[in-house]
Amino acid sequence: MLNNKFYVTTPIYYPSGRFHIGTAYTTVLADSIKRYHKLKGEDTYMLTGTDEHGQKIQEVAKKNGQTPKEYVDKMANVAKELWAKMDIQYDDYIQTTETRHEKVVQKIFEKFKEQGDIYKGEYEGLYCVPCETYFTQTQLVNGKCPDCGRDVIPMKEEAYFFNMKKYTDKLLKYYEENPDFIKPDYRKNEMINNFIKPGLEDLCVTRTTFDWGIKVPSDPKHVVYVWLDALVNYLSALNYLSDEDDTLMKKYWPADLQIVGKDIARFHLIYWPIFLMALDLPLPKTILVHNWIMMKDGKMSKSKGNVIYPETLLDRYGLDAVRYFLLREMPVAQDGIFSPEQFVERYNFDLCNDLSNLLNRTISMVNKYFDGNVPNYNGTINEVDKELEEFTNKQIDNFEMKLNNYEIANALQEIWTLISRTNKYIDETMPWSLAKEEKTEQLKSVMYHLIENLRKIAILISPFMSSTANKIFKQIGIEKNELKLWYSLKNYDKIENVKTIQKGEPIFMRLNKEEEIAYIQDAMNNK
Ligand code: MSP
């Protein structure tokens, strides 16, 4: 049975500075998975946005000589421009300073208070200002914030608390009964061992030390803690508890996939499900926790001069190369390393040698031997063809299996295995000898199979690299609309009497290794 809707979310980003490649990674991941589901005919919905309250934003705005609202609006536009440049097909962009969001946060807060889930107390703890999070002494790492490594300061304030303890057992039971809820699986144990087993602390959900936040209606000297505010975006964007109609909520909740980085896993795997339980709402089907893009010398940081911004790569190498690299090189379950060397290598090997060459060789042979006309399918006329067809179908299955388990890098690897196998098919069948020996039927079959496999490869890569897929469709003379359907992927008789164009530009041109490494390195050092 088809699951016919798919709601995917990214975290909402802090607009406290320029968006780097890590932010782009999460968003490209969500966009690609959404496109895959859309290709399968599902009703998809993708949400992204910006997380605009809190002390840090207030400070940054001040530094920029702007009001917080002016500043966050400007940054939301910066994000939207970047997503447009990266062809991100989100359906809604939420800013937490929008009235539609603020009203819902206030209603939820008061509801929790009325239900007795939120109570008033006093908070004393070690506070990390940039992370806006309190920690206990035992949570600190070398006396510093466990999330960002910076100093923490002792603080005390009157505050409201959410009674997490009330829901701990229910949460553990839910983890147990829903093995797909957390991916990868090891994150579940991490939550249990590091946070739940030692005793889940009640969460402090208001602040009085600054005022750039959503006011608690019944006690307005308090603003709602930025994480409770932020997490609600996934619901407020669907008009949950709003005066607007609830079509979106009915149609799309629960989310099918929520993608988050490892640093914010705790908020999404513990507090978020508990808030949802307190609201009596179903939980998202899967929360996917991805690891980080690291640099050779550790975390990206401005002071180290090792930050890479998406624009540096986009402007020079094009969108698809960047999207491919991010998804292929960053295994979701482990950290990936960005290096200029690896970027150039992947470009030259995977995109140029493997993919672009397969297309060029095929196009030029079909032109040479059949004047650009793709022969019709004649079944499998020998073992080599049969083997190629079986191999291809197996790769398509492998691809889907990996993708459905959100192992994106592995899914891409399955496509590239297919590309290599198809290149090898040329070497095995030696079309040039078949032409010389006038084995026309065999030659026709080889050309057909090559074009057909290119069609399949183009369909498979289209969620990740849509303009490259379109270029391939165009060069092999196929109307994208007719044949893009996912469900025709495994058929081998879909192409009839199409004509390839006479001469296509190579889709990727080999890069000069030294020059390009130096270029990227320079950009990283200078910005
Ligand atoms: N505002 C919160 C999220 C609230 S969601 C209800 C936040 N924002 S953030 O801008 O700091 O981070 C957003 C996302 O970017 C997180 O998922 C984080 O893991 C991710 N990344 C930040 N740096 C990254 C890398 N170097 N690599 C990959 N992802 C990274 O947290």
XYZ file of C-alpha atoms and ligand atoms in Angstrom:
558
model
C 0.000 0.000 0.000
C 1.144 3.475 -0.807
C 1.571 5.874 2.018
C 0.134 8.792 0.125
C 1.322 11.759 2.147
C 4.783 12.709 3.291
C 5.497 15.573 5.679
C 9.172 16.349 6.200
C 10.735 19.067 8.328
C 14.185 20.582 8.779
C 15.227 22.220 12.025
C 14.493 25.918 11.993
C 17.839 27.680 11.803
C 19.202 30.339 14.109
C 19.676 33.427 12.003
C 22.592 34.574 14.131
C 25.088 34.577 11.305
C 25.716 33.521 7.747
C 24.375 30.061 6.842
C 27.231 27.646 6.289
C 27.505 24.345 4.518
C 26.183 22.397 7.546
C 22.858 24.197 7.382
C 22.754 23.604 3.655
C 23.377 19.897 4.221
C 20.307 19.363 6.436
C 18.144 21.267 4.003
C 19.391 19.435 0.900
C 18.835 16.155 2.697
C 15.211 17.036 3.445
C 14.605 18.394 -0.046
C 16.011 15.302 -1.749
C 13.964 12.915 0.346
C 10.876 14.977 -0.311
C 11.514 14.919 -4.065
C 11.886 11.154 -3.998
C 8.487 10.793 -2.343
C 6.983 13.267 -4.770
C 8.320 11.264 -7.698
C 6.517 8.273 -6.295
C 3.296 10.226 -6.524
C 2.876 11.025 -2.841
C 1.387 14.234 -1.514
C 4.468 15.842 -0.022
C 4.929 18.826 2.252
C 8.231 20.276 3.388
C 8.682 22.825 6.124
C 11.733 24.899 6.958
C 12.248 28.259 8.625
C 14.131 30.337 11.171
C 14.257 30.245 14.949
C 14.204 33.915 15.787
C 13.860 34.477 19.509
C 16.338 34.433 22.363
C 19.068 36.416 23.946
C 21.674 35.734 21.309
C 19.536 37.022 18.445
C 18.728 40.104 20.496
C 22.438 40.761 20.967
C 23.375 40.184 17.340
C 20.592 42.513 16.184
C 21.837 45.201 18.540
C 25.362 44.830 17.201
C 23.959 45.306 13.714
C 22.135 48.464 14.777
C 18.741 46.941 14.064
C 15.690 45.965 16.033
C 15.502 42.211 16.527
C 12.542 42.004 14.172
C 14.293 43.986 11.432
C 17.305 41.778 11.808
C 15.462 38.431 11.721
C 13.347 39.466 8.753
C 16.462 40.388 6.837
C 18.065 37.062 7.727
C 14.956 35.098 6.746
C 15.328 36.662 3.320
C 18.990 35.712 3.205
C 17.985 32.105 3.965
C 15.239 32.155 1.353
C 17.678 33.441 -1.263
C 20.074 30.640 -0.448
C 17.320 28.030 -0.657
C 16.217 29.444 -3.993
C 19.769 29.185 -5.240
C 19.903 25.587 -4.061
C 16.543 24.798 -5.643
C 15.019 23.743 -2.335
C 11.342 23.008 -2.875
C 9.952 23.817 0.552
C 6.215 24.326 0.843
C 6.233 26.626 3.829
C 8.784 28.804 5.554
C 8.043 29.622 9.153
C 9.523 32.427 11.218
C 8.947 32.072 14.942
C 8.281 35.806 15.169
C 5.180 35.472 13.013
C 1.868 35.969 14.789
C 0.552 32.658 13.498
C 3.322 30.914 15.445
C 3.345 33.067 18.579
C -0.363 32.562 19.209
C -0.013 28.785 19.083
C 2.955 28.775 21.462
C 0.938 30.848 23.933
C -2.061 28.538 23.699
C 0.090 25.475 24.194
C 1.861 27.014 27.174
C -1.397 27.884 28.896
C -2.830 24.472 28.105
C 0.179 22.786 29.726
C -0.194 25.071 32.724
C -3.884 24.287 33.088
C -3.195 20.572 32.773
C -0.627 20.823 35.545
C 2.250 19.816 33.273
C 3.842 23.209 33.844
C 4.413 24.542 37.359
C 6.158 27.579 38.842
C 9.435 27.207 40.724
C 12.901 28.636 40.958
C 15.756 27.720 38.755
C 19.334 27.653 39.762
C 21.883 26.252 37.430
C 24.816 26.625 35.118
C 23.759 28.480 32.048
C 25.308 28.582 28.614
C 24.384 31.921 27.051
C 24.966 31.057 23.363
C 23.038 27.769 23.694
C 20.433 29.274 26.005
C 20.503 26.101 28.008
C 20.968 25.262 31.647
C 23.163 22.344 32.591
C 23.847 20.443 35.766
C 27.409 20.107 36.994
C 27.535 16.481 35.839
C 26.447 17.314 32.328
C 29.369 19.682 31.758
C 32.353 18.501 29.782
C 35.604 19.714 31.369
C 33.554 22.328 33.181
C 32.241 23.740 29.901
C 29.019 23.569 27.919
C 28.659 20.007 26.547
C 27.066 21.313 23.333
C 29.347 24.144 22.289
C 32.348 23.890 24.621
C 32.045 27.451 25.890
C 31.969 28.790 29.466
C 28.835 28.453 31.567
C 27.748 30.903 34.283
C 25.795 30.268 37.508
C 22.277 31.734 37.297
C 19.131 31.784 39.390
C 15.640 32.896 38.402
C 11.955 32.385 39.048
C 10.789 30.085 36.340
C 8.176 27.691 35.107
C 9.044 24.027 34.741
C 7.664 21.253 32.620
C 7.120 18.035 34.530
C 9.157 15.679 32.390
C 9.263 12.935 35.015
C 5.552 12.353 34.566
C 6.171 11.192 30.990
C 9.457 9.305 31.267
C 8.009 5.806 31.403
C 5.609 6.512 28.593
C 8.492 7.781 26.466
C 10.614 4.704 27.123
C 7.699 2.479 26.242
C 7.176 4.411 23.050
C 10.847 3.992 22.073
C 10.520 0.306 22.738
C 7.350 -0.207 20.736
C 8.305 1.952 17.778
C 11.641 0.830 16.416
C 11.435 3.237 13.464
C 10.930 6.276 15.639
C 14.636 7.050 15.983
C 17.184 6.583 13.238
C 19.968 5.613 13.428
C 19.131 3.235 16.227
C 22.171 3.936 18.396
C 20.859 7.410 19.151
C 18.071 5.829 21.166
C 20.514 4.168 23.547
C 22.430 7.386 23.795
C 19.298 9.178 24.993
C 18.403 6.429 27.433
C 21.879 6.070 28.905
C 22.964 9.696 28.962
C 19.768 11.500 29.855
C 16.870 9.278 30.815
C 18.471 6.625 33.055
C 20.399 9.128 35.195
C 16.975 10.698 35.915
C 15.276 13.123 33.603
C 15.271 16.626 35.059
C 12.149 18.734 34.756
C 12.707 21.273 32.027
C 12.777 24.962 32.750
C 10.481 26.452 30.120
C 10.536 30.195 30.775
C 13.090 32.969 31.146
C 12.954 36.364 32.804
C 16.493 37.502 32.053
C 15.672 38.868 28.611
C 12.512 39.788 26.785
C 13.058 38.879 23.131
C 10.661 35.993 23.170
C 7.032 35.000 23.332
C 5.371 36.292 26.480
C 3.520 33.948 28.809
C -0.010 35.392 28.605
C -0.884 34.756 32.254
C 2.483 35.978 33.612
C 4.026 38.324 31.055
C 7.293 38.994 32.806
C 8.227 35.507 31.615
C 9.080 34.649 28.025
C 8.763 31.094 26.758
C 12.028 29.153 26.668
C 13.384 29.211 23.157
C 13.261 25.414 22.669
C 9.591 25.073 23.574
C 8.934 28.036 21.294
C 11.003 26.538 18.477
C 9.717 22.973 18.575
C 6.143 24.142 18.253
C 6.921 25.443 14.744
C 6.326 21.966 13.313
C 2.706 22.254 14.469
C 2.004 25.957 14.174
C 2.949 25.839 10.497
C 0.078 23.403 10.027
C -2.328 25.763 11.866
C -2.571 23.576 14.941
C -4.832 25.236 17.565
C -5.162 28.254 15.336
C -8.254 30.076 14.187
C -7.396 29.141 10.615
C -8.900 25.947 9.283
C -7.174 22.749 10.264
C -6.882 21.131 6.835
C -3.099 21.067 6.892
C -2.971 19.578 10.361
C -5.469 16.892 9.420
C -3.720 16.095 6.206
C -0.086 16.080 7.247
C 0.277 15.414 10.970
C 2.019 13.295 12.218
C 5.202 14.198 10.388
C 6.694 11.341 8.445
C 10.252 12.524 8.818
C 11.915 15.130 10.994
C 15.574 15.697 10.254
C 17.865 17.079 12.950
C 21.603 17.345 13.610
C 23.206 15.381 16.433
C 23.622 18.467 18.630
C 19.872 18.920 18.832
C 18.965 15.246 19.111
C 18.163 15.521 22.826
C 15.567 18.232 22.265
C 13.866 16.270 19.505
C 14.089 12.779 20.922
C 13.125 13.551 24.515
C 11.373 16.896 25.010
C 9.565 17.039 21.694
C 7.836 13.645 22.001
C 6.928 14.465 25.595
C 5.340 17.766 24.562
C 3.399 15.908 21.894
C 2.258 13.324 24.410
C 1.091 16.105 26.696
C -0.886 17.515 23.774
C -2.257 14.074 23.093
C -0.988 14.164 19.545
C 0.568 11.276 17.624
C 4.363 11.350 17.391
C 6.313 11.734 14.159
C 6.998 8.446 12.392
C 10.741 8.955 12.225
C 13.231 11.398 13.618
C 16.445 11.132 11.669
C 19.551 12.321 13.466
C 22.445 13.152 11.195
C 26.031 13.718 12.096
C 28.150 16.687 11.230
C 30.266 17.987 8.430
C 33.677 18.396 9.963
C 36.867 19.855 8.601
C 40.253 18.167 8.636
C 41.111 20.184 11.740
C 37.831 19.601 13.567
C 34.708 21.729 13.771
C 34.128 24.568 11.354
C 34.748 27.854 13.048
C 35.317 31.389 11.906
C 38.289 31.801 14.195
C 40.035 28.787 12.702
C 39.384 30.149 9.215
C 38.011 26.825 8.020
C 34.391 27.670 7.314
C 32.986 26.755 3.957
C 29.922 28.604 2.717
C 27.708 27.024 0.081
C 28.014 29.991 -2.285
C 31.752 29.403 -2.739
C 31.065 26.025 -4.286
C 27.734 26.798 -5.941
C 29.037 29.730 -7.939
C 31.981 27.825 -9.314
C 30.888 24.194 -9.642
C 27.133 24.429 -9.973
C 24.343 23.242 -7.764
C 24.270 19.563 -8.636
C 27.934 18.986 -7.892
C 27.445 20.528 -4.452
C 24.285 18.587 -3.701
C 25.925 15.379 -4.859
C 29.011 15.952 -2.783
C 27.126 16.772 0.406
C 24.863 13.776 0.188
C 27.464 11.315 -1.051
C 30.262 12.271 1.272
C 28.381 12.692 4.535
C 27.196 9.348 5.868
C 24.166 10.249 7.953
C 25.205 8.042 10.866
C 28.795 9.293 11.138
C 30.592 12.579 10.756
C 31.828 13.343 7.271
C 34.860 15.407 6.429
C 34.817 18.250 3.989
C 38.091 18.692 2.175
C 38.806 20.521 -1.068
C 40.779 17.472 -2.253
C 37.825 15.159 -1.774
C 35.443 17.594 -3.425
C 37.592 17.785 -6.563
C 38.166 14.042 -6.530
C 34.455 13.214 -6.379
C 33.774 15.745 -9.092
C 36.398 14.313 -11.413
C 35.767 10.637 -10.733
C 32.091 10.222 -9.976
C 30.563 13.005 -11.989
C 33.001 13.342 -14.847
C 34.617 9.940 -15.423
C 31.663 7.798 -14.474
C 28.446 9.647 -15.227
C 29.352 12.209 -17.849
C 31.503 9.771 -19.802
C 28.836 7.103 -19.867
C 26.489 9.610 -21.426
C 29.058 10.922 -23.921
C 30.208 7.522 -25.049
C 26.645 6.336 -25.523
C 25.453 9.402 -27.393
C 28.377 9.365 -29.738
C 27.952 5.648 -30.520
C 24.225 5.947 -31.177
C 25.028 8.832 -33.481
C 27.806 6.990 -35.208
C 26.120 3.629 -35.701
C 22.455 4.571 -36.041
C 22.479 8.179 -37.049
C 21.118 9.219 -33.663
C 18.133 6.871 -33.732
C 17.707 4.641 -30.725
C 16.829 1.116 -31.894
C 13.719 -0.539 -30.498
C 13.838 -3.009 -27.666
C 14.216 -6.590 -28.769
C 14.254 -8.375 -25.452
C 17.436 -9.818 -24.071
C 19.294 -11.273 -26.971
C 22.157 -12.766 -25.052
C 23.523 -13.474 -21.593
C 25.302 -10.127 -21.295
C 22.085 -8.180 -21.830
C 20.204 -10.421 -19.483
C 22.804 -10.041 -16.822
C 22.784 -6.260 -17.197
C 19.006 -6.145 -16.827
C 19.063 -8.306 -13.726
C 21.894 -6.339 -12.213
C 20.087 -3.075 -12.882
C 16.881 -4.230 -11.268
C 18.793 -5.416 -8.254
C 20.485 -2.035 -7.937
C 17.131 -0.262 -8.117
C 15.899 -2.434 -5.232
C 19.055 -1.775 -3.235
C 18.710 1.918 -3.869
C 15.139 2.008 -2.612
C 15.948 -0.058 0.419
C 18.764 2.275 1.453
C 16.784 5.402 0.734
C 13.759 4.185 2.640
C 16.046 3.642 5.582
C 17.405 7.163 5.061
C 20.915 5.961 4.249
C 21.323 8.553 1.570
C 25.055 8.229 0.902
C 24.628 4.479 0.507
C 21.643 4.955 -1.773
C 23.756 7.177 -4.021
C 26.496 4.614 -3.960
C 24.054 2.043 -5.340
C 23.356 4.347 -8.283
C 27.055 4.783 -8.929
C 27.563 1.029 -8.839
C 24.960 0.856 -11.574
C 26.748 3.569 -13.545
C 30.041 1.663 -13.325
C 28.349 -1.570 -14.310
C 26.816 0.115 -17.337
C 30.196 1.520 -18.337
C 31.598 -1.977 -17.993
C 28.848 -3.287 -20.272
C 30.336 -1.155 -23.044
C 33.727 -2.736 -22.500
C 32.234 -6.213 -22.396
C 30.082 -5.899 -25.494
C 32.657 -3.929 -27.529
C 30.203 -2.155 -29.822
C 33.049 -1.101 -32.132
C 33.774 -4.785 -32.885
C 30.083 -5.555 -33.328
C 29.934 -2.733 -35.888
C 32.993 -3.987 -37.706
C 31.649 -7.515 -37.822
C 28.244 -6.187 -38.891
C 26.445 -7.870 -36.017
C 23.693 -5.328 -36.319
C 21.068 -6.956 -34.101
C 23.513 -7.236 -31.237
C 24.740 -3.729 -31.763
C 21.166 -2.452 -31.691
C 20.544 -4.259 -28.456
C 23.627 -2.765 -26.833
C 22.650 0.759 -27.846
C 19.122 0.211 -26.613
C 20.291 -1.071 -23.258
C 22.693 1.822 -22.807
C 20.065 4.448 -23.494
C 17.564 2.642 -21.318
C 20.013 2.440 -18.430
C 20.773 6.137 -18.805
C 17.055 6.778 -18.562
C 16.897 4.773 -15.349
C 19.985 6.465 -13.949
C 18.489 9.869 -14.716
C 15.297 8.950 -12.893
C 17.262 7.662 -9.921
C 19.420 10.763 -9.583
C 16.599 13.210 -10.178
C 15.651 13.769 -6.507
C 19.238 14.717 -5.761
C 20.410 16.392 -8.947
C 17.417 17.467 -10.914
C 19.075 19.634 -13.530
C 21.610 16.919 -14.383
C 18.776 14.441 -14.722
C 17.016 16.826 -17.083
C 20.149 17.278 -19.170
C 20.422 13.515 -19.534
C 16.749 13.221 -20.481
C 17.275 15.891 -23.089
C 20.405 14.347 -24.551
C 18.866 10.916 -24.850
C 15.855 12.500 -26.512
C 13.295 11.570 -23.928
C 10.426 13.728 -22.861
C 10.896 13.921 -19.143
C 7.203 14.035 -18.438
C 6.339 10.871 -20.248
C 8.941 8.682 -18.706
C 9.940 10.125 -15.416
C 7.483 7.972 -13.550
C 9.148 6.020 -10.843
C 6.988 3.055 -11.629
C 8.470 2.611 -15.090
C 11.924 2.212 -13.625
C 12.079 -1.528 -13.786
C 10.576 -1.898 -17.231
C 12.929 -2.445 -20.095
C 10.636 -1.565 -22.957
C 9.817 2.050 -22.333
C 11.699 3.686 -25.140
C 10.336 3.594 -28.615
C 11.527 5.390 -31.703
C 13.160 8.241 -29.920
C 15.957 10.179 -31.516
C 18.962 11.289 -29.597
C 20.127 14.796 -30.210
C 23.105 14.962 -32.463
C 25.668 16.375 -30.112
C 25.340 17.146 -26.432
C 27.669 19.166 -24.266
C 29.403 17.048 -21.620
C 27.418 17.434 -18.403
C 30.550 17.636 -16.259
C 34.012 18.693 -17.416
C 37.152 17.526 -15.678
C 38.548 19.992 -13.181
C 42.172 20.920 -12.861
C 42.940 19.367 -9.533
C 45.624 21.696 -8.185
C 43.933 24.884 -9.320
C 40.573 23.993 -7.859
C 41.929 22.766 -4.554
C 43.787 26.046 -4.224
C 40.652 27.971 -5.140
C 38.501 26.331 -2.478
C 41.221 26.547 0.132
C 41.630 30.234 -0.567
C 37.918 30.889 -0.237
C 37.935 29.095 3.100
C 40.828 31.120 4.404
C 39.558 34.477 3.249
C 35.981 34.519 4.426
N 17.409 26.664 16.125
C 17.865 25.368 16.479
C 16.955 24.303 15.942
C 15.549 24.389 16.367
S 14.560 23.161 15.642
C 13.094 23.249 16.428
C 19.282 25.160 15.930
N 19.653 25.947 14.937
S 21.122 25.919 14.270
O 21.070 26.883 13.224
O 22.114 26.099 15.263
O 21.360 24.495 13.711
C 20.499 23.981 12.768
C 20.919 22.654 12.234
O 22.158 22.756 11.539
C 21.112 21.612 13.321
O 20.436 20.419 12.936
C 22.591 21.390 13.331
O 22.934 20.090 13.686
C 22.943 21.649 11.882
N 24.360 21.903 11.706
C 25.102 22.924 12.221
N 26.415 22.725 11.896
C 26.532 21.579 11.185
C 27.573 20.914 10.539
N 28.819 21.336 10.594
N 27.261 19.796 9.834
C 25.979 19.359 9.694
N 24.980 19.969 10.289
C 25.225 21.011 11.117
O 19.962 24.290 16.442
